[in-house]
Tab-separated table of C-alpha atoms in Angstrom:
chain	number	residue	atom	x	y	z
A	1	ARG	CA	1.092	24.726	-14.105
A	2	GLU	CA	-1.187	25.630	-11.228
A	3	PRO	CA	0.055	25.332	-7.630
A	4	ASN	CA	-0.839	22.181	-5.741
A	5	LEU	CA	-1.938	22.112	-2.095
A	6	VAL	CA	0.569	20.303	0.095
A	7	TYR	CA	0.372	19.321	3.752
A	8	SER	CA	3.267	20.239	6.029
A	9	THR	CA	3.275	18.530	9.404
A	10	GLN	CA	4.227	19.095	13.029
A	11	GLY	CA	3.120	15.811	14.604
A	12	PRO	CA	1.618	12.425	13.666
A	13	PHE	CA	-1.679	13.914	12.455
A	14	ASP	CA	-1.131	17.680	12.969
A	15	THR	CA	-1.308	19.368	9.567
A	16	ARG	CA	-1.307	22.778	7.959
A	17	LEU	CA	-1.647	23.734	4.291
A	18	ALA	CA	1.014	25.204	2.020
A	19	PHE	CA	1.376	25.658	-1.745
A	20	SER	CA	3.675	23.665	-4.002
A	21	PHE	CA	4.149	22.914	-7.683
A	22	GLU	CA	5.461	19.434	-6.932
A	23	GLY	CA	3.768	16.080	-6.682
A	24	VAL	CA	0.742	16.808	-8.849
A	25	TYR	CA	-1.260	13.688	-9.597
A	26	LYS	CA	-4.793	13.071	-10.728
A	27	PRO	CA	-7.321	10.246	-10.666
A	28	VAL	CA	-8.302	8.926	-14.082
A	29	GLY	CA	-10.424	11.604	-15.746
A	30	PHE	CA	-9.788	14.221	-13.027
A	31	LYS	CA	-9.144	17.771	-14.260
A	32	GLY	CA	-8.754	19.785	-11.047
A	33	ILE	CA	-6.076	20.283	-8.411
A	34	MET	CA	-5.526	17.431	-5.958
A	35	ILE	CA	-4.266	17.630	-2.379
A	36	HIS	CA	-0.808	16.151	-2.001
A	37	SER	CA	0.639	15.506	1.442
A	38	LYS	CA	4.048	14.973	2.983
A	39	MET	CA	2.639	13.132	6.013
A	40	PRO	CA	4.855	11.400	8.579
A	41	GLN	CA	4.918	7.626	8.411
A	42	SER	CA	3.403	6.940	11.836
A	43	GLY	CA	0.051	6.513	13.556
A	44	SER	CA	-2.851	4.211	12.776
A	45	VAL	CA	-6.118	4.908	10.995
A	46	CYS	CA	-7.723	2.976	13.843
A	47	ASP	CA	-7.043	6.005	16.061
A	48	LEU	CA	-8.816	8.432	13.718
A	49	ALA	CA	-12.539	9.147	13.765
A	50	PRO	CA	-14.402	7.707	10.754
A	51	ALA	CA	-15.270	11.180	9.461
A	52	GLU	CA	-11.706	12.536	9.571
A	53	PHE	CA	-9.907	12.920	6.213
A	54	ARG	CA	-13.002	11.521	4.467
A	55	THR	CA	-14.264	13.283	1.353
A	56	ALA	CA	-17.520	13.192	-0.570
A	57	LYS	CA	-15.740	11.077	-3.185
A	58	ASP	CA	-14.734	8.627	-0.466
A	59	GLU	CA	-18.338	8.444	0.755
A	60	ALA	CA	-19.548	7.541	-2.729
A	61	GLN	CA	-16.857	4.884	-3.165
A	62	VAL	CA	-17.546	3.351	0.249
A	63	ALA	CA	-21.278	3.222	-0.487
A	64	GLN	CA	-20.640	1.521	-3.832
A	65	PHE	CA	-18.171	-0.933	-2.281
A	66	LEU	CA	-20.603	-1.915	0.466
A	67	SER	CA	-23.418	-2.353	-2.050
A	68	PHE	CA	-21.231	-4.796	-4.016
A	69	LEU	CA	-20.150	-6.518	-0.796
A	70	ASN	CA	-23.750	-7.136	0.246
A	71	ALA	CA	-25.138	-7.893	-3.222
A	72	GLU	CA	-26.376	-11.343	-4.185
A	73	CYS	CA	-23.562	-13.464	-5.593
A	74	THR	CA	-22.794	-17.034	-6.602
A	75	LEU	CA	-20.909	-19.377	-4.288
A	76	GLN	CA	-17.940	-20.789	-6.202
A	77	HIS	CA	-16.065	-22.651	-3.465
A	78	GLU	CA	-16.525	-23.407	0.231
A	79	SER	CA	-13.717	-24.872	2.324
A	80	LYS	CA	-14.421	-28.030	4.304
A	81	LYS	CA	-11.613	-27.244	6.762
A	82	SER	CA	-12.431	-23.594	7.593
A	83	ASP	CA	-15.081	-20.932	7.048
A	84	PHE	CA	-13.421	-19.660	3.828
A	85	LYS	CA	-15.878	-18.977	1.024
A	86	GLN	CA	-15.293	-17.815	-2.517
A	87	TYR	CA	-17.926	-16.065	-4.644
A	88	TYR	CA	-18.322	-14.318	-7.963
A	89	GLN	CA	-20.896	-11.844	-9.166
A	90	SER	CA	-21.703	-10.293	-12.510
A	91	VAL	CA	-21.771	-6.520	-12.824
A	92	GLU	CA	-24.112	-5.016	-15.383
A	93	GLY	CA	-22.288	-3.781	-18.459
A	94	ASN	CA	-18.989	-5.449	-17.575
A	95	PRO	CA	-17.982	-8.893	-18.912
A	96	ILE	CA	-15.388	-9.250	-16.144
A	97	VAL	CA	-16.875	-10.714	-12.974
A	98	MET	CA	-16.244	-9.450	-9.465
A	99	ILE	CA	-14.533	-11.894	-7.109
A	100	LYS	CA	-15.193	-12.088	-3.357
A	101	GLY	CA	-13.356	-14.054	-0.673
A	102	GLN	CA	-14.310	-14.232	3.014
A	103	CYS	CA	-12.972	-15.901	6.156
A	104	THR	CA	-12.305	-15.392	9.850
A	105	VAL	CA	-8.839	-14.193	10.854
A	106	GLU	CA	-7.571	-14.915	14.352
A	107	ALA	CA	-6.184	-11.444	14.925
A	108	SER	CA	-7.714	-8.232	16.198
A	109	LEU	CA	-9.286	-5.777	13.795
A	110	ARG	CA	-6.542	-3.293	14.658
A	111	GLU	CA	-3.774	-5.788	13.837
A	112	VAL	CA	-5.228	-6.604	10.437
A	113	VAL	CA	-6.032	-2.981	9.552
A	114	ASN	CA	-2.468	-1.953	10.402
A	115	PHE	CA	-1.096	-4.852	8.337
A	116	LEU	CA	-3.207	-3.711	5.364
A	117	SER	CA	-2.128	-0.064	5.834
A	118	PRO	CA	1.609	0.003	5.026
A	119	THR	CA	3.432	3.273	5.659
A	120	ASN	CA	6.674	2.649	3.731
A	121	ASP	CA	8.084	0.575	0.873
A	122	LYS	CA	9.193	-2.345	3.051
A	123	GLU	CA	5.834	-2.665	4.802
A	124	PHE	CA	4.091	-2.443	1.436
A	125	ALA	CA	6.237	-5.210	-0.061
A	126	ASP	CA	5.796	-7.395	3.039
A	127	THR	CA	2.002	-7.000	2.933
A	128	MET	CA	1.695	-7.620	-0.794
A	129	LYS	CA	3.957	-10.684	-0.727
A	130	VAL	CA	1.613	-12.232	1.821
A	131	ALA	CA	-1.664	-11.248	0.181
A	132	ASP	CA	-0.976	-11.691	-3.538
A	133	THR	CA	1.232	-14.409	-5.028
A	134	MET	CA	1.467	-12.526	-8.353
A	135	PHE	CA	3.088	-9.446	-6.769
A	136	THR	CA	6.679	-8.876	-7.942
A	137	GLY	CA	7.504	-5.390	-6.686
A	138	GLY	CA	6.253	-1.922	-5.913
A	139	ARG	CA	6.522	1.168	-3.778
A	140	LEU	CA	4.619	3.787	-1.854
A	141	MET	CA	4.524	6.811	-4.151
A	142	ASP	CA	2.818	9.396	-1.935
A	143	THR	CA	1.113	9.810	1.415
A	144	LEU	CA	-1.660	12.307	0.775
A	145	ASP	CA	-3.036	12.380	4.306
A	146	PRO	CA	-3.381	9.811	7.125
A	147	LYS	CA	-6.062	7.895	5.214
A	148	HIS	CA	-4.991	8.292	1.571
A	149	LYS	CA	-1.869	6.928	-0.129
A	150	ILE	CA	-0.767	6.224	-3.703
A	151	PHE	CA	0.941	2.932	-4.549
A	152	TYR	CA	2.629	1.458	-7.608
A	153	ALA	CA	3.016	-2.306	-8.070
A	154	THR	CA	3.914	-4.892	-10.681
A	155	PHE	CA	2.395	-8.365	-11.059
A	156	LYS	CA	3.545	-11.452	-12.936
A	157	LEU	CA	1.087	-13.188	-15.242
A	158	PRO	CA	1.419	-16.619	-16.911
A	159	LYS	CA	3.349	-16.567	-20.177
A	160	PRO	CA	2.841	-15.625	-22.962
A	161	VAL	CA	0.716	-12.885	-21.352
A	162	TYR	CA	2.626	-9.694	-20.579
A	163	ASP	CA	3.026	-8.767	-16.922
A	164	ARG	CA	0.855	-5.957	-15.559
A	165	ASP	CA	1.445	-2.870	-13.451
A	166	PHE	CA	-0.980	-0.722	-11.483
A	167	VAL	CA	-1.114	2.719	-9.906
A	168	TRP	CA	-3.839	3.254	-7.331
A	169	GLU	CA	-4.983	5.536	-4.564
A	170	GLU	CA	-5.774	3.666	-1.374
A	171	PHE	CA	-8.295	4.854	1.205
A	172	ASN	CA	-8.205	3.246	4.661
A	173	THR	CA	-10.686	4.155	7.384
A	174	MET	CA	-12.699	2.936	10.330
A	175	LEU	CA	-16.393	2.845	9.455
A	176	ASP	CA	-17.426	2.632	13.091
A	177	GLU	CA	-15.864	1.274	16.279
A	178	SER	CA	-16.041	-2.340	15.082
A	179	SER	CA	-15.550	-2.226	11.292
A	180	ALA	CA	-13.088	-0.822	8.782
A	181	ILE	CA	-12.454	-0.648	5.054
A	182	VAL	CA	-9.297	-0.612	2.923
A	183	MET	CA	-10.036	0.115	-0.730
A	184	GLY	CA	-8.271	1.191	-3.914
A	185	GLN	CA	-9.037	3.044	-7.135
A	186	ALA	CA	-6.896	3.535	-10.240
A	187	VAL	CA	-5.171	6.913	-10.574
A	188	GLU	CA	-2.455	8.508	-12.683
A	189	HIS	CA	0.840	9.682	-11.202
A	190	PRO	CA	3.554	11.736	-12.950
A	191	ASP	CA	6.326	9.492	-11.611
A	192	CYS	CA	4.636	6.344	-12.952
A	193	PRO	CA	3.711	7.002	-16.585
A	194	GLU	CA	2.402	4.128	-18.648
A	195	ARG	CA	5.255	2.475	-20.545
A	196	LYS	CA	4.764	1.765	-24.231
A	197	GLY	CA	7.714	-0.488	-25.125
A	198	MET	CA	7.154	-3.918	-26.643
A	199	LEU	CA	8.499	-5.726	-23.553
A	200	ASP	CA	7.159	-3.343	-20.907
A	201	TYR	CA	4.318	-3.911	-18.477
A	202	VAL	CA	0.760	-3.382	-19.637
A	203	ARG	CA	-0.932	-0.783	-17.433
A	204	ALA	CA	-3.993	-2.448	-15.921
A	205	GLU	CA	-6.784	-0.679	-14.055
A	206	ILE	CA	-8.452	-1.401	-10.733
A	207	THR	CA	-12.205	-1.127	-11.145
A	208	THR	CA	-13.061	-2.229	-7.607
A	209	SER	CA	-10.693	-3.580	-4.988
A	210	GLY	CA	-10.684	-3.598	-1.220
A	211	TYR	CA	-11.005	-5.287	2.139
A	212	HIS	CA	-13.822	-4.999	4.642
A	213	LEU	CA	-13.119	-5.967	8.248
A	214	LYS	CA	-15.620	-6.651	11.007
A	215	ALA	CA	-14.478	-7.279	14.580
A	216	LEU	CA	-15.952	-10.465	16.080
A	217	ASP	CA	-14.250	-9.960	19.447
A	218	ASP	CA	-10.950	-8.555	20.742
A	219	LYS	CA	-8.907	-11.317	19.096
A	220	THR	CA	-10.713	-12.182	15.853
A	221	CYS	CA	-12.238	-10.414	12.875
A	222	TYR	CA	-14.109	-11.368	9.730
A	223	LEU	CA	-12.255	-10.402	6.559
A	224	SER	CA	-13.868	-9.888	3.150
A	225	TYR	CA	-12.057	-9.068	-0.080
A	226	LEU	CA	-13.647	-7.758	-3.279
A	227	VAL	CA	-11.795	-7.321	-6.547
A	228	GLN	CA	-12.612	-6.512	-10.148
A	229	VAL	CA	-9.729	-5.556	-12.418
A	230	ASN	CA	-9.510	-4.592	-16.074
A	231	PRO	CA	-6.151	-6.044	-17.187
A	232	LYS	CA	-6.324	-4.176	-20.517
A	233	GLY	CA	-4.500	-5.638	-23.499
A	234	TRP	CA	-5.878	-8.506	-25.579
A	235	ILE	CA	-6.839	-11.038	-22.871
A	236	PRO	CA	-10.409	-12.308	-23.466
A	237	PRO	CA	-12.830	-11.704	-20.533
A	238	MET	CA	-13.359	-15.462	-20.118
A	239	ILE	CA	-9.629	-15.938	-19.458
A	240	VAL	CA	-9.541	-12.907	-17.169
A	241	ASN	CA	-12.344	-14.402	-15.095
A	242	LEU	CA	-10.510	-17.709	-14.780
A	243	MET	CA	-7.267	-16.006	-13.777
A	244	SER	CA	-9.016	-13.690	-11.290
A	245	ALA	CA	-10.660	-16.476	-9.291
A	246	ASP	CA	-7.518	-17.095	-7.215
A	247	GLN	CA	-7.661	-13.521	-5.909
A	248	ALA	CA	-10.383	-14.596	-3.473
A	249	THR	CA	-7.773	-16.621	-1.596
A	250	ASN	CA	-5.963	-13.412	-0.584
A	251	VAL	CA	-8.006	-13.580	2.632
A	252	LYS	CA	-6.772	-17.132	3.303
A	253	ARG	CA	-3.166	-16.049	2.889
A	254	ILE	CA	-3.699	-13.189	5.335
A	255	ARG	CA	-5.392	-15.593	7.767
A	256	ASN	CA	-2.448	-18.005	7.463
A	257	HIS	CA	0.012	-15.155	7.985
A	258	PHE	CA	-1.493	-14.294	11.361
A	259	ALA	CA	-1.828	-17.965	12.290
A	260	ALA	CA	1.910	-18.388	11.673
A	261	LYS	CA	2.681	-15.293	13.779
A	262	ARG	CA	0.766	-16.743	16.716
A	263	LYS	CA	2.976	-19.852	16.649
A	264	GLN	CA	6.237	-17.918	16.733
């Protein structure tokens, strides 16, 4: 087993490299050594320059995400009470559609980015319980550096469909002084192997998933959410597309969360 690079830390974002044989993980299809970090659970990605801790792989994923975000899509629902809009778009070669939800959130870009960037298990559970009604549990597996983390989560599906679980690497960064992105990609992790029992979760795969945030002023931002998931198993694509449509309302739940906080 080859040694794995590990970050050791002296301050919130002060790092130096060391070697370790622990914590090896790999993205799906990856054959090389990955950087694993023992970063402290503090600081905000909003305080980091866009180029910091940003790899060529990240650049490619951000470019692809933004191309999907700005691509032509079909309006599926438009709220009469707010500016919430729900869209879907077909992706060539994939029978599962991509879902997009958008709305204004009355909170600063920094507040929403920090909410979507949990640094421990409790924060992760609190965020997911707000954003996704199907979430049943999960944990932060690894903090690779200040912008990259690995998460595991389980989600409840309507019976008789088996529940699903996911492992993903999340990349959170400012794009410029007024916009940010929070996006995920499926990975493998040695502490979260796929379970094969008859009553176990089916390991699903995130194809595209993430939030884009654009500051409108100091107190509001525009939130967009894109998601396309391969649930694996036997579920027909038509059923997957019907079940996925509700994911667009994640942005509404986040908006309502901050609206409720303002009233406290």
